[in-house]
Amino acid sequence: DGGITQSPKYLFRKEGQNVTLSCEQNLNHDAMYWYRQDPGQGLRLIYYSQIVNDFQKGDIAEGYSVSREKKESFPLTVTSAQKNPTAFYLCASSIRTGSYEQYFGPGTRLTVT
Amino acid sequence: SQKIEQNSEALNIQEGKTATLTCNYTNYSPAYLQWYRQDPGRGPVFLLLIRENEKEKRKERLKVTFDTTLKQSLFHITASQPADSATYLCALTNNAGNMLTFGGGTRLMVKP
């Protein structure tokens, strides 16, 4: 089964703690992305990676960090510096960056109290 | 500033009718435009891609138009069904051509 997986589905953390969200794909895609979605709103790009060991900031990178040590994996860390971390986080991948269709994971809903 | 606008109000239609959703953009020169479907609590699913030199594209009951002069795309679902109820997002490539930017989405409700 090819696809993109995210874990966990729901995550609860206390304010001030860092938390890492997992994203794995077995589609052999070069590009991977992290988006944030707030209720009733569209997707905002946090970080993207065009290839292993490379990543670029998106529109709202402050308070987040990523790594891309393996082609299949693109974990996102939500740090304590992120002022409003409670949101729905979506990971996606595509063959390459640009106009190619993106395949999304099921999302992780993070709640920070 | 760059903007992608989709009607934030929900579109309610009767089963069997054609649903038409609008995506307008400013200060973009996209070579491609995409449409996605998103169900509540799930990730978006790709539906259609249309290139700037294509005026219209069809896939089963779906039709997309792309007018680069009006800076607008229309997304049509013919013979709509309750199962078509979802939020529909348009997305286009940024001017650097290296990433997609998504609109806020329009929620479609098809009533039986």
PDB file of C-alpha atoms in Angstrom:
ATOM      1  CA  ASP A   1       0.000   0.000   0.000  1.00  0.00           C
ATOM      2  CA  GLY A   2       1.577   3.261  -1.108  1.00  0.00           C
ATOM      3  CA  GLY A   3       0.827   6.393   0.790  1.00  0.00           C
ATOM      4  CA  ILE A   4       1.714   8.939   3.386  1.00  0.00           C
ATOM      5  CA  THR A   5       1.220   8.389   7.094  1.00  0.00           C
ATOM      6  CA  GLN A   6       1.173  10.725  10.046  1.00  0.00           C
ATOM      7  CA  SER A   7       1.195   9.850  13.694  1.00  0.00           C
ATOM      8  CA  PRO A   8      -0.357  10.265  16.093  1.00  0.00           C
ATOM      9  CA  LYS A   9      -3.853  11.286  14.990  1.00  0.00           C
ATOM     10  CA  TYR A  10      -4.399  13.318  18.176  1.00  0.00           C
ATOM     11  CA  LEU A  11      -1.699  14.826  20.387  1.00  0.00           C
ATOM     12  CA  PHE A  12      -2.018  16.728  23.639  1.00  0.00           C
ATOM     13  CA  ARG A  13       0.806  18.713  25.215  1.00  0.00           C
ATOM     14  CA  LYS A  14       1.330  21.204  27.974  1.00  0.00           C
ATOM     15  CA  GLU A  15       2.436  24.704  27.113  1.00  0.00           C
ATOM     16  CA  GLY A  16       6.206  25.097  27.112  1.00  0.00           C
ATOM     17  CA  GLN A  17       6.946  21.586  25.817  1.00  0.00           C
ATOM     18  CA  ASN A  18       8.395  20.798  22.420  1.00  0.00           C
ATOM     19  CA  VAL A  19       6.536  18.132  20.444  1.00  0.00           C
ATOM     20  CA  THR A  20       7.502  16.228  17.289  1.00  0.00           C
ATOM     21  CA  LEU A  21       4.974  15.148  14.668  1.00  0.00           C
ATOM     22  CA  SER A  22       5.836  12.208  12.459  1.00  0.00           C
ATOM     23  CA  CYS A  23       5.408  12.028   8.670  1.00  0.00           C
ATOM     24  CA  GLU A  24       6.460   9.059   6.511  1.00  0.00           C
ATOM     25  CA  GLN A  25       5.882   8.358   2.815  1.00  0.00           C
ATOM     26  CA  ASN A  26       6.610   5.321   0.652  1.00  0.00           C
ATOM     27  CA  LEU A  27       5.751   6.977  -2.673  1.00  0.00           C
ATOM     28  CA  ASN A  28       9.405   7.637  -3.526  1.00  0.00           C
ATOM     29  CA  HIS A  29       8.628  11.351  -3.729  1.00  0.00           C
ATOM     30  CA  ASP A  30      11.449  13.885  -3.560  1.00  0.00           C
ATOM     31  CA  ALA A  31       9.372  16.759  -2.142  1.00  0.00           C
ATOM     32  CA  MET A  32       7.643  16.896   1.226  1.00  0.00           C
ATOM     33  CA  TYR A  33       5.656  19.629   2.948  1.00  0.00           C
ATOM     34  CA  TRP A  34       4.158  20.617   6.273  1.00  0.00           C
ATOM     35  CA  TYR A  35       0.992  22.721   6.461  1.00  0.00           C
ATOM     36  CA  ARG A  36      -1.013  24.112   9.294  1.00  0.00           C
ATOM     37  CA  GLN A  37      -4.807  24.443   9.107  1.00  0.00           C
ATOM     38  CA  ASP A  38      -6.883  26.428  11.597  1.00  0.00           C
ATOM     39  CA  PRO A  39     -10.672  25.988  11.908  1.00  0.00           C
ATOM     40  CA  GLY A  40     -12.535  27.181   8.819  1.00  0.00           C
ATOM     41  CA  GLN A  41      -9.345  28.252   7.094  1.00  0.00           C
ATOM     42  CA  GLY A  42      -7.134  27.110   4.282  1.00  0.00           C
ATOM     43  CA  LEU A  43      -3.691  25.539   4.456  1.00  0.00           C
ATOM     44  CA  ARG A  44      -0.616  27.582   5.332  1.00  0.00           C
ATOM     45  CA  LEU A  45       2.829  26.290   4.451  1.00  0.00           C
ATOM     46  CA  ILE A  46       5.253  25.866   7.350  1.00  0.00           C
ATOM     47  CA  TYR A  47       8.275  24.175   5.738  1.00  0.00           C
ATOM     48  CA  TYR A  48       9.014  22.232   2.610  1.00  0.00           C
ATOM     49  CA  SER A  49      11.846  20.015   1.432  1.00  0.00           C
ATOM     50  CA  GLN A  50      12.842  19.477  -2.188  1.00  0.00           C
ATOM     51  CA  ILE A  51      15.325  16.713  -1.489  1.00  0.00           C
ATOM     52  CA  VAL A  52      17.079  14.877   1.332  1.00  0.00           C
ATOM     53  CA  ASN A  53      19.135  17.125   3.647  1.00  0.00           C
ATOM     54  CA  ASP A  54      17.467  20.242   2.259  1.00  0.00           C
ATOM     55  CA  PHE A  55      14.506  22.232   3.531  1.00  0.00           C
ATOM     56  CA  GLN A  56      13.141  25.732   3.122  1.00  0.00           C
ATOM     57  CA  LYS A  57      10.923  27.966   5.220  1.00  0.00           C
ATOM     58  CA  GLY A  58       7.354  28.495   4.135  1.00  0.00           C
ATOM     59  CA  ASP A  59       5.051  31.344   5.057  1.00  0.00           C
ATOM     60  CA  ILE A  60       4.792  30.612   8.800  1.00  0.00           C
ATOM     61  CA  ALA A  61       8.047  28.875   9.868  1.00  0.00           C
ATOM     62  CA  GLU A  62       8.587  30.752  13.136  1.00  0.00           C
ATOM     63  CA  GLY A  63       8.398  28.429  16.140  1.00  0.00           C
ATOM     64  CA  TYR A  64       8.805  25.260  14.039  1.00  0.00           C
ATOM     65  CA  SER A  65      11.757  23.127  12.966  1.00  0.00           C
ATOM     66  CA  VAL A  66      12.165  20.194  10.580  1.00  0.00           C
ATOM     67  CA  SER A  67      14.740  17.687   9.417  1.00  0.00           C
ATOM     68  CA  ARG A  68      15.046  15.555   6.272  1.00  0.00           C
ATOM     69  CA  GLU A  69      17.648  12.899   6.938  1.00  0.00           C
ATOM     70  CA  LYS A  70      15.853  10.230   4.916  1.00  0.00           C
ATOM     71  CA  LYS A  71      13.804  10.507   1.725  1.00  0.00           C
ATOM     72  CA  GLU A  72      10.846   8.814   3.408  1.00  0.00           C
ATOM     73  CA  SER A  73      10.681  10.910   6.553  1.00  0.00           C
ATOM     74  CA  PHE A  74      10.043  14.596   7.311  1.00  0.00           C
ATOM     75  CA  PRO A  75       9.336  15.146  11.018  1.00  0.00           C
ATOM     76  CA  LEU A  76       8.082  18.489  12.301  1.00  0.00           C
ATOM     77  CA  THR A  77       8.936  19.825  15.766  1.00  0.00           C
ATOM     78  CA  VAL A  78       6.601  22.377  17.269  1.00  0.00           C
ATOM     79  CA  THR A  79       8.735  24.292  19.731  1.00  0.00           C
ATOM     80  CA  SER A  80       7.728  26.233  22.815  1.00  0.00           C
ATOM     81  CA  ALA A  81       8.444  29.398  20.811  1.00  0.00           C
ATOM     82  CA  GLN A  82       5.335  28.828  18.673  1.00  0.00           C
ATOM     83  CA  LYS A  83       2.770  31.156  20.191  1.00  0.00           C
ATOM     84  CA  ASN A  84      -0.424  29.438  18.998  1.00  0.00           C
ATOM     85  CA  PRO A  85       0.470  25.781  18.388  1.00  0.00           C
ATOM     86  CA  THR A  86      -3.027  24.310  18.686  1.00  0.00           C
ATOM     87  CA  ALA A  87      -4.032  23.409  15.115  1.00  0.00           C
ATOM     88  CA  PHE A  88      -4.494  20.630  12.559  1.00  0.00           C
ATOM     89  CA  TYR A  89      -1.152  19.729  10.965  1.00  0.00           C
ATOM     90  CA  LEU A  90      -0.981  18.167   7.521  1.00  0.00           C
ATOM     91  CA  CYS A  91       1.993  16.569   5.832  1.00  0.00           C
ATOM     92  CA  ALA A  92       2.114  16.139   2.064  1.00  0.00           C
ATOM     93  CA  SER A  93       4.469  14.877  -0.615  1.00  0.00           C
ATOM     94  CA  SER A  94       4.855  15.260  -4.374  1.00  0.00           C
ATOM     95  CA  ILE A  95       7.175  13.926  -7.059  1.00  0.00           C
ATOM     96  CA  ARG A  96       8.977  17.280  -7.066  1.00  0.00           C
ATOM     97  CA  THR A  97       8.202  20.791  -5.893  1.00  0.00           C
ATOM     98  CA  GLY A  98       6.188  23.131  -8.091  1.00  0.00           C
ATOM     99  CA  SER A  99       2.985  22.336  -9.859  1.00  0.00           C
ATOM    100  CA  TYR A 100       2.813  18.597  -9.204  1.00  0.00           C
ATOM    101  CA  GLU A 101      -0.187  17.214  -7.359  1.00  0.00           C
ATOM    102  CA  GLN A 102       0.333  16.736  -3.674  1.00  0.00           C
ATOM    103  CA  TYR A 103      -0.615  13.655  -1.674  1.00  0.00           C
ATOM    104  CA  PHE A 104      -1.685  14.374   1.879  1.00  0.00           C
ATOM    105  CA  GLY A 105      -1.534  12.377   5.054  1.00  0.00           C
ATOM    106  CA  PRO A 106      -4.498  12.040   7.429  1.00  0.00           C
ATOM    107  CA  GLY A 107      -3.276  14.888   9.658  1.00  0.00           C
ATOM    108  CA  THR A 108      -2.398  15.307  13.334  1.00  0.00           C
ATOM    109  CA  ARG A 109      -4.593  17.409  15.573  1.00  0.00           C
ATOM    110  CA  LEU A 110      -2.377  19.044  18.197  1.00  0.00           C
ATOM    111  CA  THR A 111      -3.866  20.595  21.306  1.00  0.00           C
ATOM    112  CA  VAL A 112      -1.639  22.569  23.652  1.00  0.00           C
ATOM    113  CA  THR A 113      -3.031  23.698  27.005  1.00  0.00           C
TER     114      THR A 113
ATOM    115  CA  SER B   1      -0.308  41.618  -2.172  1.00  0.00           C
ATOM    116  CA  GLN B   2      -0.970  38.116  -3.469  1.00  0.00           C
ATOM    117  CA  LYS B   3      -4.412  36.732  -2.749  1.00  0.00           C
ATOM    118  CA  ILE B   4      -6.444  33.648  -3.547  1.00  0.00           C
ATOM    119  CA  GLU B   5     -10.122  34.106  -2.819  1.00  0.00           C
ATOM    120  CA  GLN B   6     -12.785  31.466  -2.517  1.00  0.00           C
ATOM    121  CA  ASN B   7     -16.275  32.106  -1.222  1.00  0.00           C
ATOM    122  CA  SER B   8     -16.082  31.479   2.514  1.00  0.00           C
ATOM    123  CA  GLU B   9     -19.845  31.034   2.767  1.00  0.00           C
ATOM    124  CA  ALA B  10     -21.148  27.520   2.320  1.00  0.00           C
ATOM    125  CA  LEU B  11     -22.856  26.674  -0.962  1.00  0.00           C
ATOM    126  CA  ASN B  12     -26.112  24.769  -0.464  1.00  0.00           C
ATOM    127  CA  ILE B  13     -27.683  23.054  -3.463  1.00  0.00           C
ATOM    128  CA  GLN B  14     -30.240  20.384  -4.198  1.00  0.00           C
ATOM    129  CA  GLU B  15     -29.215  16.908  -5.306  1.00  0.00           C
ATOM    130  CA  GLY B  16     -29.062  16.607  -9.085  1.00  0.00           C
ATOM    131  CA  LYS B  17     -28.209  20.276  -9.678  1.00  0.00           C
ATOM    132  CA  THR B  18     -24.866  21.616 -10.866  1.00  0.00           C
ATOM    133  CA  ALA B  19     -22.614  23.124  -8.220  1.00  0.00           C
ATOM    134  CA  THR B  20     -20.299  25.939  -9.309  1.00  0.00           C
ATOM    135  CA  LEU B  21     -17.441  27.094  -7.084  1.00  0.00           C
ATOM    136  CA  THR B  22     -15.227  30.090  -7.801  1.00  0.00           C
ATOM    137  CA  CYS B  23     -11.537  30.736  -7.239  1.00  0.00           C
ATOM    138  CA  ASN B  24     -10.208  34.255  -7.899  1.00  0.00           C
ATOM    139  CA  TYR B  25      -6.603  35.332  -7.572  1.00  0.00           C
ATOM    140  CA  THR B  26      -4.582  38.538  -7.692  1.00  0.00           C
ATOM    141  CA  ASN B  27      -0.882  39.209  -8.220  1.00  0.00           C
ATOM    142  CA  TYR B  28      -0.170  35.640  -9.312  1.00  0.00           C
ATOM    143  CA  SER B  29       0.860  34.430 -12.721  1.00  0.00           C
ATOM    144  CA  PRO B  30       0.256  30.723 -12.262  1.00  0.00           C
ATOM    145  CA  ALA B  31       1.085  28.258 -14.978  1.00  0.00           C
ATOM    146  CA  TYR B  32      -1.075  25.668 -13.238  1.00  0.00           C
ATOM    147  CA  LEU B  33      -4.104  25.604 -11.003  1.00  0.00           C
ATOM    148  CA  GLN B  34      -5.301  22.642  -8.950  1.00  0.00           C
ATOM    149  CA  TRP B  35      -8.485  21.685  -7.127  1.00  0.00           C
ATOM    150  CA  TYR B  36      -8.653  19.488  -4.035  1.00  0.00           C
ATOM    151  CA  ARG B  37     -11.457  18.027  -1.962  1.00  0.00           C
ATOM    152  CA  GLN B  38     -11.253  17.930   1.828  1.00  0.00           C
ATOM    153  CA  ASP B  39     -13.595  16.048   4.139  1.00  0.00           C
ATOM    154  CA  PRO B  40     -13.853  17.098   7.817  1.00  0.00           C
ATOM    155  CA  GLY B  41     -10.853  16.016   9.871  1.00  0.00           C
ATOM    156  CA  ARG B  42      -9.010  14.552   6.884  1.00  0.00           C
ATOM    157  CA  GLY B  43      -6.279  15.575   4.481  1.00  0.00           C
ATOM    158  CA  PRO B  44      -7.146  17.096   1.084  1.00  0.00           C
ATOM    159  CA  VAL B  45      -7.398  14.826  -1.944  1.00  0.00           C
ATOM    160  CA  PHE B  46      -6.267  15.967  -5.399  1.00  0.00           C
ATOM    161  CA  LEU B  47      -9.024  16.215  -8.018  1.00  0.00           C
ATOM    162  CA  LEU B  48      -7.864  18.078 -11.123  1.00  0.00           C
ATOM    163  CA  LEU B  49      -4.991  20.119 -12.506  1.00  0.00           C
ATOM    164  CA  ILE B  50      -5.433  22.614 -15.338  1.00  0.00           C
ATOM    165  CA  ARG B  51      -2.659  24.387 -17.222  1.00  0.00           C
ATOM    166  CA  GLU B  52      -2.729  28.045 -18.264  1.00  0.00           C
ATOM    167  CA  ASN B  53      -3.039  27.108 -21.932  1.00  0.00           C
ATOM    168  CA  GLU B  54      -6.062  24.873 -21.232  1.00  0.00           C
ATOM    169  CA  LYS B  55      -9.402  26.634 -21.073  1.00  0.00           C
ATOM    170  CA  GLU B  56     -11.321  23.672 -19.718  1.00  0.00           C
ATOM    171  CA  LYS B  57     -10.713  20.241 -18.247  1.00  0.00           C
ATOM    172  CA  ARG B  58     -13.160  17.456 -17.416  1.00  0.00           C
ATOM    173  CA  LYS B  59     -13.094  14.344 -15.278  1.00  0.00           C
ATOM    174  CA  GLU B  60     -16.312  12.360 -14.957  1.00  0.00           C
ATOM    175  CA  ARG B  61     -18.835  14.784 -13.383  1.00  0.00           C
ATOM    176  CA  LEU B  62     -16.201  17.444 -12.714  1.00  0.00           C
ATOM    177  CA  LYS B  63     -15.310  20.362 -14.976  1.00  0.00           C
ATOM    178  CA  VAL B  64     -12.750  23.081 -14.361  1.00  0.00           C
ATOM    179  CA  THR B  65     -12.206  26.264 -16.345  1.00  0.00           C
ATOM    180  CA  PHE B  66      -9.200  28.574 -16.101  1.00  0.00           C
ATOM    181  CA  ASP B  67      -9.376  32.155 -17.367  1.00  0.00           C
ATOM    182  CA  THR B  68      -6.002  33.855 -16.965  1.00  0.00           C
ATOM    183  CA  THR B  69      -7.421  37.155 -18.216  1.00  0.00           C
ATOM    184  CA  LEU B  70     -10.119  37.246 -15.552  1.00  0.00           C
ATOM    185  CA  LYS B  71      -7.720  35.556 -13.087  1.00  0.00           C
ATOM    186  CA  GLN B  72     -10.415  33.089 -12.209  1.00  0.00           C
ATOM    187  CA  SER B  73     -11.114  29.377 -12.141  1.00  0.00           C
ATOM    188  CA  LEU B  74     -14.566  27.841 -11.972  1.00  0.00           C
ATOM    189  CA  PHE B  75     -15.138  24.333 -10.616  1.00  0.00           C
ATOM    190  CA  HIS B  76     -18.360  22.579 -11.610  1.00  0.00           C
ATOM    191  CA  ILE B  77     -19.891  19.363 -10.295  1.00  0.00           C
ATOM    192  CA  THR B  78     -22.770  18.199 -12.474  1.00  0.00           C
ATOM    193  CA  ALA B  79     -25.592  15.940 -11.239  1.00  0.00           C
ATOM    194  CA  SER B  80     -24.435  16.609  -7.679  1.00  0.00           C
ATOM    195  CA  GLN B  81     -24.954  13.997  -4.970  1.00  0.00           C
ATOM    196  CA  PRO B  82     -24.981  14.222  -1.160  1.00  0.00           C
ATOM    197  CA  ALA B  83     -21.639  12.361  -1.224  1.00  0.00           C
ATOM    198  CA  ASP B  84     -20.150  15.413  -2.986  1.00  0.00           C
ATOM    199  CA  SER B  85     -20.620  17.434   0.225  1.00  0.00           C
ATOM    200  CA  ALA B  86     -17.152  18.551   1.315  1.00  0.00           C
ATOM    201  CA  THR B  87     -14.847  21.564   1.275  1.00  0.00           C
ATOM    202  CA  TYR B  88     -13.184  22.285  -2.052  1.00  0.00           C
ATOM    203  CA  LEU B  89      -9.827  24.046  -2.178  1.00  0.00           C
ATOM    204  CA  CYS B  90      -8.131  25.655  -5.131  1.00  0.00           C
ATOM    205  CA  ALA B  91      -4.356  25.910  -5.209  1.00  0.00           C
ATOM    206  CA  LEU B  92      -1.916  27.551  -7.577  1.00  0.00           C
ATOM    207  CA  THR B  93       1.806  27.750  -7.993  1.00  0.00           C
ATOM    208  CA  ASN B  94       3.514  30.806  -6.591  1.00  0.00           C
ATOM    209  CA  ASN B  95       5.393  33.099  -8.951  1.00  0.00           C
ATOM    210  CA  ALA B  96       8.695  31.381  -8.162  1.00  0.00           C
ATOM    211  CA  GLY B  97       7.075  28.142  -9.276  1.00  0.00           C
ATOM    212  CA  ASN B  98       8.363  26.143  -6.326  1.00  0.00           C
ATOM    213  CA  MET B  99       5.281  25.688  -4.158  1.00  0.00           C
ATOM    214  CA  LEU B 100       1.525  25.667  -4.062  1.00  0.00           C
ATOM    215  CA  THR B 101      -0.548  28.266  -2.280  1.00  0.00           C
ATOM    216  CA  PHE B 102      -4.040  27.241  -1.202  1.00  0.00           C
ATOM    217  CA  GLY B 103      -7.233  29.239  -1.047  1.00  0.00           C
ATOM    218  CA  GLY B 104      -9.409  29.147   2.059  1.00  0.00           C
ATOM    219  CA  GLY B 105     -11.856  26.671   0.520  1.00  0.00           C
ATOM    220  CA  THR B 106     -15.597  26.660  -0.068  1.00  0.00           C
ATOM    221  CA  ARG B 107     -17.861  24.231   1.751  1.00  0.00           C
ATOM    222  CA  LEU B 108     -20.423  22.527  -0.477  1.00  0.00           C
ATOM    223  CA  MET B 109     -23.576  20.973   0.987  1.00  0.00           C
ATOM    224  CA  VAL B 110     -25.720  18.867  -1.341  1.00  0.00           C
ATOM    225  CA  LYS B 111     -29.153  18.140   0.075  1.00  0.00           C
ATOM    226  CA  PRO B 112     -31.176  15.065  -0.932  1.00  0.00           C
TER     227      PRO B 112
END
